[in-house]
Coordinates of C-alpha atoms and ligand atoms in Angstrom, one line a residue:
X15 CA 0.0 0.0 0.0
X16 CA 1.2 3.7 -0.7
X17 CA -0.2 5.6 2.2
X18 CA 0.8 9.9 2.5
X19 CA 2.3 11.2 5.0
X20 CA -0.2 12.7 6.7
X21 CA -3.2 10.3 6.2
X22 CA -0.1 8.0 8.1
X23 CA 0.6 10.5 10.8
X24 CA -3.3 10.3 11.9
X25 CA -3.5 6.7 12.1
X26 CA -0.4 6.3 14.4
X27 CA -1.6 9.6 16.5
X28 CA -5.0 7.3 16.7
X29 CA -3.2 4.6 18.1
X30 CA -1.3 6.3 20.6
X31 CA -4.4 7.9 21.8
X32 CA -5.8 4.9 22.1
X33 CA -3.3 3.4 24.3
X34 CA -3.2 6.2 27.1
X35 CA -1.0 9.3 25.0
X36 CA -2.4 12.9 25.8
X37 CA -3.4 13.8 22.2
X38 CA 0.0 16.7 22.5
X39 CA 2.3 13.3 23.1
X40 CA 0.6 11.5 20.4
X41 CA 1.0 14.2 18.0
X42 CA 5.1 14.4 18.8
X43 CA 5.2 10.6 18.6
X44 CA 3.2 10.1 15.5
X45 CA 5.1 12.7 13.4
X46 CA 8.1 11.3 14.5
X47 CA 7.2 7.5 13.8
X48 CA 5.4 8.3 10.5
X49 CA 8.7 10.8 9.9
X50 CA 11.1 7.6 10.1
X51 CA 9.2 5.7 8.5
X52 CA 8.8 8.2 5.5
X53 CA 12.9 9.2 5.5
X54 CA 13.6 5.4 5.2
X55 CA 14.9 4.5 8.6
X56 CA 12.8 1.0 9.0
X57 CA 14.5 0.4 12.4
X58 CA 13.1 3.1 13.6
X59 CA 9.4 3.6 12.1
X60 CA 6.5 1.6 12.2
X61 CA 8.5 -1.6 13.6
X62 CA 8.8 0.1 16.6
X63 CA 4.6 0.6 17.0
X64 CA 4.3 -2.9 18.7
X65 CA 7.4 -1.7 21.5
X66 CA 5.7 1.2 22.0
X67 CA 2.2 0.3 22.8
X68 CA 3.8 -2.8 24.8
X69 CA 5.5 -0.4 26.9
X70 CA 2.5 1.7 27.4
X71 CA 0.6 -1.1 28.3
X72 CA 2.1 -2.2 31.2
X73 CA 2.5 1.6 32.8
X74 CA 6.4 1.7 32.2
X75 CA 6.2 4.5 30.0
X76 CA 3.2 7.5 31.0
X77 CA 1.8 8.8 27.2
X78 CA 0.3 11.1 29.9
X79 CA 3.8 12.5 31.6
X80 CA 4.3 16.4 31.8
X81 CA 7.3 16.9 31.5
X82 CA 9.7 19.3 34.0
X83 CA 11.9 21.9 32.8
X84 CA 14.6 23.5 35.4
X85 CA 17.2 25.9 34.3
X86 CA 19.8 25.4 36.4
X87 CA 23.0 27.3 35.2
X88 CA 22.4 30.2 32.0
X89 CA 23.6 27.4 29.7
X90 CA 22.5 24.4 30.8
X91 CA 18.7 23.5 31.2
X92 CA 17.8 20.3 32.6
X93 CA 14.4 18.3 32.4
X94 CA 12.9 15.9 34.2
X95 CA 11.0 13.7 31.5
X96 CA 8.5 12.2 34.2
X97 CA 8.5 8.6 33.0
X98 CA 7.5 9.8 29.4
X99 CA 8.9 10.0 26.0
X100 CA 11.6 12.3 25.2
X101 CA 10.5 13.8 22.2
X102 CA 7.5 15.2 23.5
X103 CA 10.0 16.5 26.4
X104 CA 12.1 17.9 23.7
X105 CA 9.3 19.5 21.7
X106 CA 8.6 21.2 25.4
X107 CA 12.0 22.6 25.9
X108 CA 12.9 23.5 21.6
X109 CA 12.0 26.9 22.1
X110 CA 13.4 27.8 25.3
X111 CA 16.9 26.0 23.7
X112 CA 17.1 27.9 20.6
X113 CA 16.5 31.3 22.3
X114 CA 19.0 30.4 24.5
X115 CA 21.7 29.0 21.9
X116 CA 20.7 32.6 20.5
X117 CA 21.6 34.8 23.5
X118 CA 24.7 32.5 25.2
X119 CA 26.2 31.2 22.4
X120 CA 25.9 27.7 23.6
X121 CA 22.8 25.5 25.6
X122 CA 23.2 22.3 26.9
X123 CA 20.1 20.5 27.4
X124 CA 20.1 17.4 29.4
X125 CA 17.0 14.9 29.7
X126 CA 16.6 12.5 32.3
X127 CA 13.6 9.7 33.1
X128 CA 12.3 9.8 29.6
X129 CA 12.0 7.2 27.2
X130 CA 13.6 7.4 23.3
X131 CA 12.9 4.6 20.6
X132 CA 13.1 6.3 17.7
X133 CA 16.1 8.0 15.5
X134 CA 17.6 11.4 16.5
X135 CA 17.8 12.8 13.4
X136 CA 14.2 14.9 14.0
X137 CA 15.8 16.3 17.1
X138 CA 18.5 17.7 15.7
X139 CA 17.2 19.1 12.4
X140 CA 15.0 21.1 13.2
X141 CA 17.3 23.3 14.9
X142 CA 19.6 23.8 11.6
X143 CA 16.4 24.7 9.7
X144 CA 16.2 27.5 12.6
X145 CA 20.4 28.5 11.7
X146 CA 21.7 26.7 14.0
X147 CA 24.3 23.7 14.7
X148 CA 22.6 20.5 17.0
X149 CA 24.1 17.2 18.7
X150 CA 22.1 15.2 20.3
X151 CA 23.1 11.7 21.9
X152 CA 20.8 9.3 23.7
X153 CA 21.9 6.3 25.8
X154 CA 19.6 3.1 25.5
X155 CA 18.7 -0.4 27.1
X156 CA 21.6 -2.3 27.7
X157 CA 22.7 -4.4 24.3
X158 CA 26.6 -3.4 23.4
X159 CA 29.3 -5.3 25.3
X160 CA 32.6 -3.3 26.3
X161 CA 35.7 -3.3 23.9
X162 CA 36.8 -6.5 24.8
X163 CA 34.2 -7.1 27.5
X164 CA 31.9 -10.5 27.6
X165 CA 28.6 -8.6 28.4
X166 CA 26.2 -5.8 28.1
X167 CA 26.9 -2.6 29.5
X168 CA 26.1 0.3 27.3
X169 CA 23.2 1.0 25.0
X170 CA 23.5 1.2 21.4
X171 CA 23.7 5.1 22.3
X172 CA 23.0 7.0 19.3
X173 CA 24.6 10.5 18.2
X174 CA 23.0 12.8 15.6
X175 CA 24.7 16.4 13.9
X176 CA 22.8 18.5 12.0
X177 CA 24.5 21.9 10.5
X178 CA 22.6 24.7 8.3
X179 CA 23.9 24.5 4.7
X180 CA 23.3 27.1 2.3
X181 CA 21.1 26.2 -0.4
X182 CA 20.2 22.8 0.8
X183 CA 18.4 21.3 3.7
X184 CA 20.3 20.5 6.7
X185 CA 23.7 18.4 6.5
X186 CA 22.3 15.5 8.8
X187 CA 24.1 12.5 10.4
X188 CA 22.3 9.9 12.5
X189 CA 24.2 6.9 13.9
X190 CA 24.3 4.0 16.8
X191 CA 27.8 4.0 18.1
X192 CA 27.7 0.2 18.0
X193 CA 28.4 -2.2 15.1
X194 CA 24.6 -1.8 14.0
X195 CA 21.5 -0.7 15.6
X196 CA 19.6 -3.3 17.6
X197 CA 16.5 -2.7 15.4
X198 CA 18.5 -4.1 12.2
X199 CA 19.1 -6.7 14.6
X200 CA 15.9 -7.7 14.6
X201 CA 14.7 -7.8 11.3
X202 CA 17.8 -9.5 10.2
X203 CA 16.5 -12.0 12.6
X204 CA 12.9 -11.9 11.3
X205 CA 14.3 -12.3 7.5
X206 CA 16.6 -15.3 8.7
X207 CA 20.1 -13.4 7.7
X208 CA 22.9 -13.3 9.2
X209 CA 25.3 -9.9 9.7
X210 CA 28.7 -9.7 9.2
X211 CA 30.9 -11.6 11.5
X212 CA 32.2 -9.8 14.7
X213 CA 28.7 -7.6 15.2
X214 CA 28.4 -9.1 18.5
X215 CA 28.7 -11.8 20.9
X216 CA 27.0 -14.7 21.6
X217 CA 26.2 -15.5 25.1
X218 CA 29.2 -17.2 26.0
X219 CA 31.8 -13.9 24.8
X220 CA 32.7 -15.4 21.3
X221 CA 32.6 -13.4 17.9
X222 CA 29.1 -13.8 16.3
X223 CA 27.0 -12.1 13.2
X224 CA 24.1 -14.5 13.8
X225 CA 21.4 -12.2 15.0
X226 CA 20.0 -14.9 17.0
X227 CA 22.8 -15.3 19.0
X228 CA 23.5 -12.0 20.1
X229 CA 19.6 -11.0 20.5
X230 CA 19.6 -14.7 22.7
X231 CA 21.8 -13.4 25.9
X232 CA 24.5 -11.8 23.6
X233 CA 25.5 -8.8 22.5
X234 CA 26.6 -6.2 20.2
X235 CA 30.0 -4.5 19.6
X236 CA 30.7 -0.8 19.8
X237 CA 31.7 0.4 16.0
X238 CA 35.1 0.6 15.0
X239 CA 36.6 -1.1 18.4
X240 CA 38.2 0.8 21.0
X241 CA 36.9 4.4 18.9
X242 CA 33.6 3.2 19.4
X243 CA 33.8 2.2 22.9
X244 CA 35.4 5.7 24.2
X245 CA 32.1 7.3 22.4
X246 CA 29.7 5.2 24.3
X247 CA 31.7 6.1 27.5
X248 CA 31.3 9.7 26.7
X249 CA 27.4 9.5 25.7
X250 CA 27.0 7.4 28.8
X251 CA 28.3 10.4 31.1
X252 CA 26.5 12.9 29.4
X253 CA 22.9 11.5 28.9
X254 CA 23.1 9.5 32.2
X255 CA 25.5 11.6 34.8
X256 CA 25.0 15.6 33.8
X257 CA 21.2 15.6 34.1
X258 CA 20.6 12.5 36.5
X259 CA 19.7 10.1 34.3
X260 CA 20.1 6.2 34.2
X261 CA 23.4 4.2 32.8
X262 CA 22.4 2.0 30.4
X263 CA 23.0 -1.1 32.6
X264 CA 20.8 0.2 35.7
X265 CA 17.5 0.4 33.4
X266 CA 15.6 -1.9 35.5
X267 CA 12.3 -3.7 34.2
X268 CA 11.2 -5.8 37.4
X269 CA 7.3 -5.7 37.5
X270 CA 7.4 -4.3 34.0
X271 CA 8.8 -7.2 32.0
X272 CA 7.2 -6.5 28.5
X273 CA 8.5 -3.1 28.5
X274 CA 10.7 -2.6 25.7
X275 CA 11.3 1.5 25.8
X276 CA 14.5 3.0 27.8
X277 CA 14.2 5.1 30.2
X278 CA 17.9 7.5 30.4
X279 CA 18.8 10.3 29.4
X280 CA 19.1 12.6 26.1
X281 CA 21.6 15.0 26.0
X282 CA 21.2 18.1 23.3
X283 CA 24.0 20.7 22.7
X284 CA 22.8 23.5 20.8
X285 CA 25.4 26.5 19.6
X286 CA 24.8 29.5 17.6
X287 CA 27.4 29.5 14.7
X288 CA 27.0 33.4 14.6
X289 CA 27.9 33.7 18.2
X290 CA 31.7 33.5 16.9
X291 CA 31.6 36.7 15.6
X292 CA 30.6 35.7 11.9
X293 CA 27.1 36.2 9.8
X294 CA 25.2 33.1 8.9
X295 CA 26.3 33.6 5.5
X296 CA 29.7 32.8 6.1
X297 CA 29.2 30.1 8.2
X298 CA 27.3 28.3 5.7
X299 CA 29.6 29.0 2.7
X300 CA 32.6 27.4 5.3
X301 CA 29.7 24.4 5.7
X302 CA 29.9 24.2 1.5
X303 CA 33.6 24.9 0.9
X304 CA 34.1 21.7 3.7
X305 CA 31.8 19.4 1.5
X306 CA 33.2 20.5 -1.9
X307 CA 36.7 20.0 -1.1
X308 CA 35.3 16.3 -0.3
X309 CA 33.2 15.9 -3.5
X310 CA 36.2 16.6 -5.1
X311 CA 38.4 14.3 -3.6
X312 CA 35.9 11.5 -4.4
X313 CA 32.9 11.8 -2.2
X314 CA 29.9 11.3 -4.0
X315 CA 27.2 10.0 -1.2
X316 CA 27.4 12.1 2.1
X317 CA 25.3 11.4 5.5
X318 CA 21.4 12.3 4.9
X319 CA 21.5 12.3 1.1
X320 CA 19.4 9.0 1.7
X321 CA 17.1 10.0 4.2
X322 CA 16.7 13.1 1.8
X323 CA 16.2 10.8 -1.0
X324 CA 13.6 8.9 0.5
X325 CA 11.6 11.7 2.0
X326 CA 11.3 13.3 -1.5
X327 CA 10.0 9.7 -2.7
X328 CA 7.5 9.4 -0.2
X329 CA 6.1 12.7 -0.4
X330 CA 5.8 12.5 -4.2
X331 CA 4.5 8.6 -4.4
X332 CA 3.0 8.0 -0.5
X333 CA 5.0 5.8 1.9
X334 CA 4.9 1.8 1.1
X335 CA 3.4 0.1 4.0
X336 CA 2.7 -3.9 3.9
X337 CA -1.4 -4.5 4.3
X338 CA 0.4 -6.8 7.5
X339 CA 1.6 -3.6 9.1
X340 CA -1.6 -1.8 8.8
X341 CA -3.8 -4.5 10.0
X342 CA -1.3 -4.9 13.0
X343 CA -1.6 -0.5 13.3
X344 CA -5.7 -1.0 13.4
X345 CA -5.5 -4.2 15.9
X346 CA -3.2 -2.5 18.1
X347 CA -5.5 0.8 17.9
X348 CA -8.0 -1.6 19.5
X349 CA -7.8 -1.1 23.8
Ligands
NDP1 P1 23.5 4.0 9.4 O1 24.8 3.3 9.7 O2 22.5 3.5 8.4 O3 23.8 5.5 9.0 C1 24.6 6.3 9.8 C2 24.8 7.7 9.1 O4 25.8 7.5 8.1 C3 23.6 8.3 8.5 O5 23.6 9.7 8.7 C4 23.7 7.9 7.0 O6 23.1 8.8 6.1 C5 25.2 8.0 6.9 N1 25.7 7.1 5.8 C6 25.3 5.8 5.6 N2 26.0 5.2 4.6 C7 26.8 6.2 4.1 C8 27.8 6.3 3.1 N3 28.1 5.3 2.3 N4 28.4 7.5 2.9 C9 28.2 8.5 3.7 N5 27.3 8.5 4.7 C10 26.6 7.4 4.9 O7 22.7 4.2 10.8 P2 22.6 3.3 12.1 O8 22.2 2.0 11.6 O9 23.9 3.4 12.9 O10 21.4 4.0 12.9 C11 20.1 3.9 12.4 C12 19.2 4.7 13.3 O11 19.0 4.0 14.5 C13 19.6 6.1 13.6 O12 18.5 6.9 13.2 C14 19.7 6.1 15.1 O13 19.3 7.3 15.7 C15 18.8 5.0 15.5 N6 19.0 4.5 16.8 C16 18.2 4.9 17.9 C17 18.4 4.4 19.1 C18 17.6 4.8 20.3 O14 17.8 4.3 21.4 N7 16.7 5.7 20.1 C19 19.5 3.4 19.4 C20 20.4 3.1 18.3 C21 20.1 3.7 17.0 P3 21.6 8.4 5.6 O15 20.7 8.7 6.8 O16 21.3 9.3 4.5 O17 21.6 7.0 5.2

């Protein structure tokens, strides 16, 4: 089926609604779902419906929370996500950040008790559409074994980037700081293939790619080895120790087993390139000069220019969705 965009957007909200969202929360989620969906990132789109109502379902996510905002230094403004979803926390807090980038220069915003399952790229973008720069990190449940280590510790933590070009929409990069995301995990699972050896571990700390085995008590790998593993470090301390959030390892699910969100921390850092001294002109035509000099070296695909690609697809031809999908959307719209 081709669905649009929006006719998507109001059968997701529907279903959120329907499983205890405020209709504000189920309009942040919704966009967002349908948005990943639409830009191509399957992990993180309409798979994740059935996680999501799971975890509403049981009460260890609240699609009712509101969401606490405490400024506690002039840079840094912290928010207590009351057991809910982060986005709709975010969407609380994006004004109050940007004027703040605006008038310091620099705004750290950290999240804590709030719940993420989705990509970060809409975090991040919409604040380069605004002008300015964005990086947003999130730690998650517990799936990515230490650099040499035998078990899970850290999440597979992802970090987005998103800088104002001139010309162009946003230069966006979205990324899991381990091998894969745990969501391509899953459907490589579900499809019956197996990754590339040395994605994770199997239970018993050996080298694995079969999904299977690192879903069953395994685990995944940070990307590129010890690299990888000092960036999880870092997004571990600054989702889960700035704001008061949870490591990645103390997420704890007892009485709320079928759960499937996390509940950290997001971390946002968002700077005004003007702030420097420069115009926004010049800033942007540094952003350009930076990506020519590596189109001409040889560069010819650059991070978002399929997520771009995709989006434009979808808007011009709908978004393909499997009749399965939608029958599971309308059945779990059912309470
Ligand atoms: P990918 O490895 O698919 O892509 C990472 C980035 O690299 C993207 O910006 C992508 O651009 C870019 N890219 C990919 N291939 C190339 C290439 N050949 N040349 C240049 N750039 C390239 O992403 P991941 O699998 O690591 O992550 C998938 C999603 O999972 C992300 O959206 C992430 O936020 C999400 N996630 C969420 C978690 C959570 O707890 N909420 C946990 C872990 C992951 P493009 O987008 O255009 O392909």
């Amino acid at each position: 089926m081709l669905i649009p965009f929006d006719a998507l957007v109001a059968k997701i909200a529907a279903l959120f609604r329907a499983n205890g969202c405020t209709d504000p929360v189920a309009a942040v989620l919704a966009d967002n779902c349908a948005g990943a969906e639409r830009d191509g990132c399957k992990s993180h789109g309409l798979f994740r419906i059935p996680g999501y109502v799971a975890s509403l379902r049981c009460g260890w996510v609240d699609g009712a929370a509101r969401p606490r905002i405490e400024v506690s230094a002039p840079g840094l403004i912290r928010v207590d996500g009351a057991n809910g979803f982060a986005q709709p926390a975010l969407a609380e807090v994006r004004a109050r950040a940007a004027a703040t980038a605006r008038s310091q220069g620099i705004v750290l915003v950290a999240i804590r008790n709030a719940h993420h399952f989705s990509a970060l790229a809409p975090d991040v973008e919409p604040f380069a559409e605004d002008g300015l720069l964005a990086i947003a990190m999130v730690n998650s449940n517990c799936e990515v074994a230490p650099f040499g280590g035998r078990k899970a510790v850290f999440g597979t933590d992802p970090m987005a980037f998103a800088a104002p070009r001139s010309g162009h929409p946003p230069l966006v990069f979205d990324q899991a700081t381990s091998v894969v995301a745990n969501g391509e995990v899953r459907l490589a699972a579900r499809r019956g293939e197996d990754l590339a050896p040395g994605t994770g571990i199997d239970r018993a700390g050996n080298p694995t790619g079969d999904p299977k085995a690192i879903l069953d008590g395994g685990a995944l790998l940070p990307f590129a080895g010890h690299k990888g593993n000092a960036l999880l470090i870092m997004i571990e301390i600054l989702c889960a120790a700035i704001g008061g959030g949870r490591f990645s390892h103390e997420i704890d699910r007892t009485g709320f087993e079928s759960g499937q969100t996390a509940n950290t921390g997001q971390t946002l850092i968002v700077i005004d390139p003007t702030a420097g001294g420069g115009a926004l002109p010049d800033f942007v035509g540094r952003v350009e000069s930076l990506l020519s000099a590596a189109r001409e070296a040889g560069q010819e695909r650059f991070p978002g220019d399929r997520r771009l690609a995709c989006r434009r697809d979808s808007y011009s031809r709908g978004i393909e969705v499997s009749q399965e999908t939608m029958d599971s959307i309308e059945a779990l719209s059912q309470t």
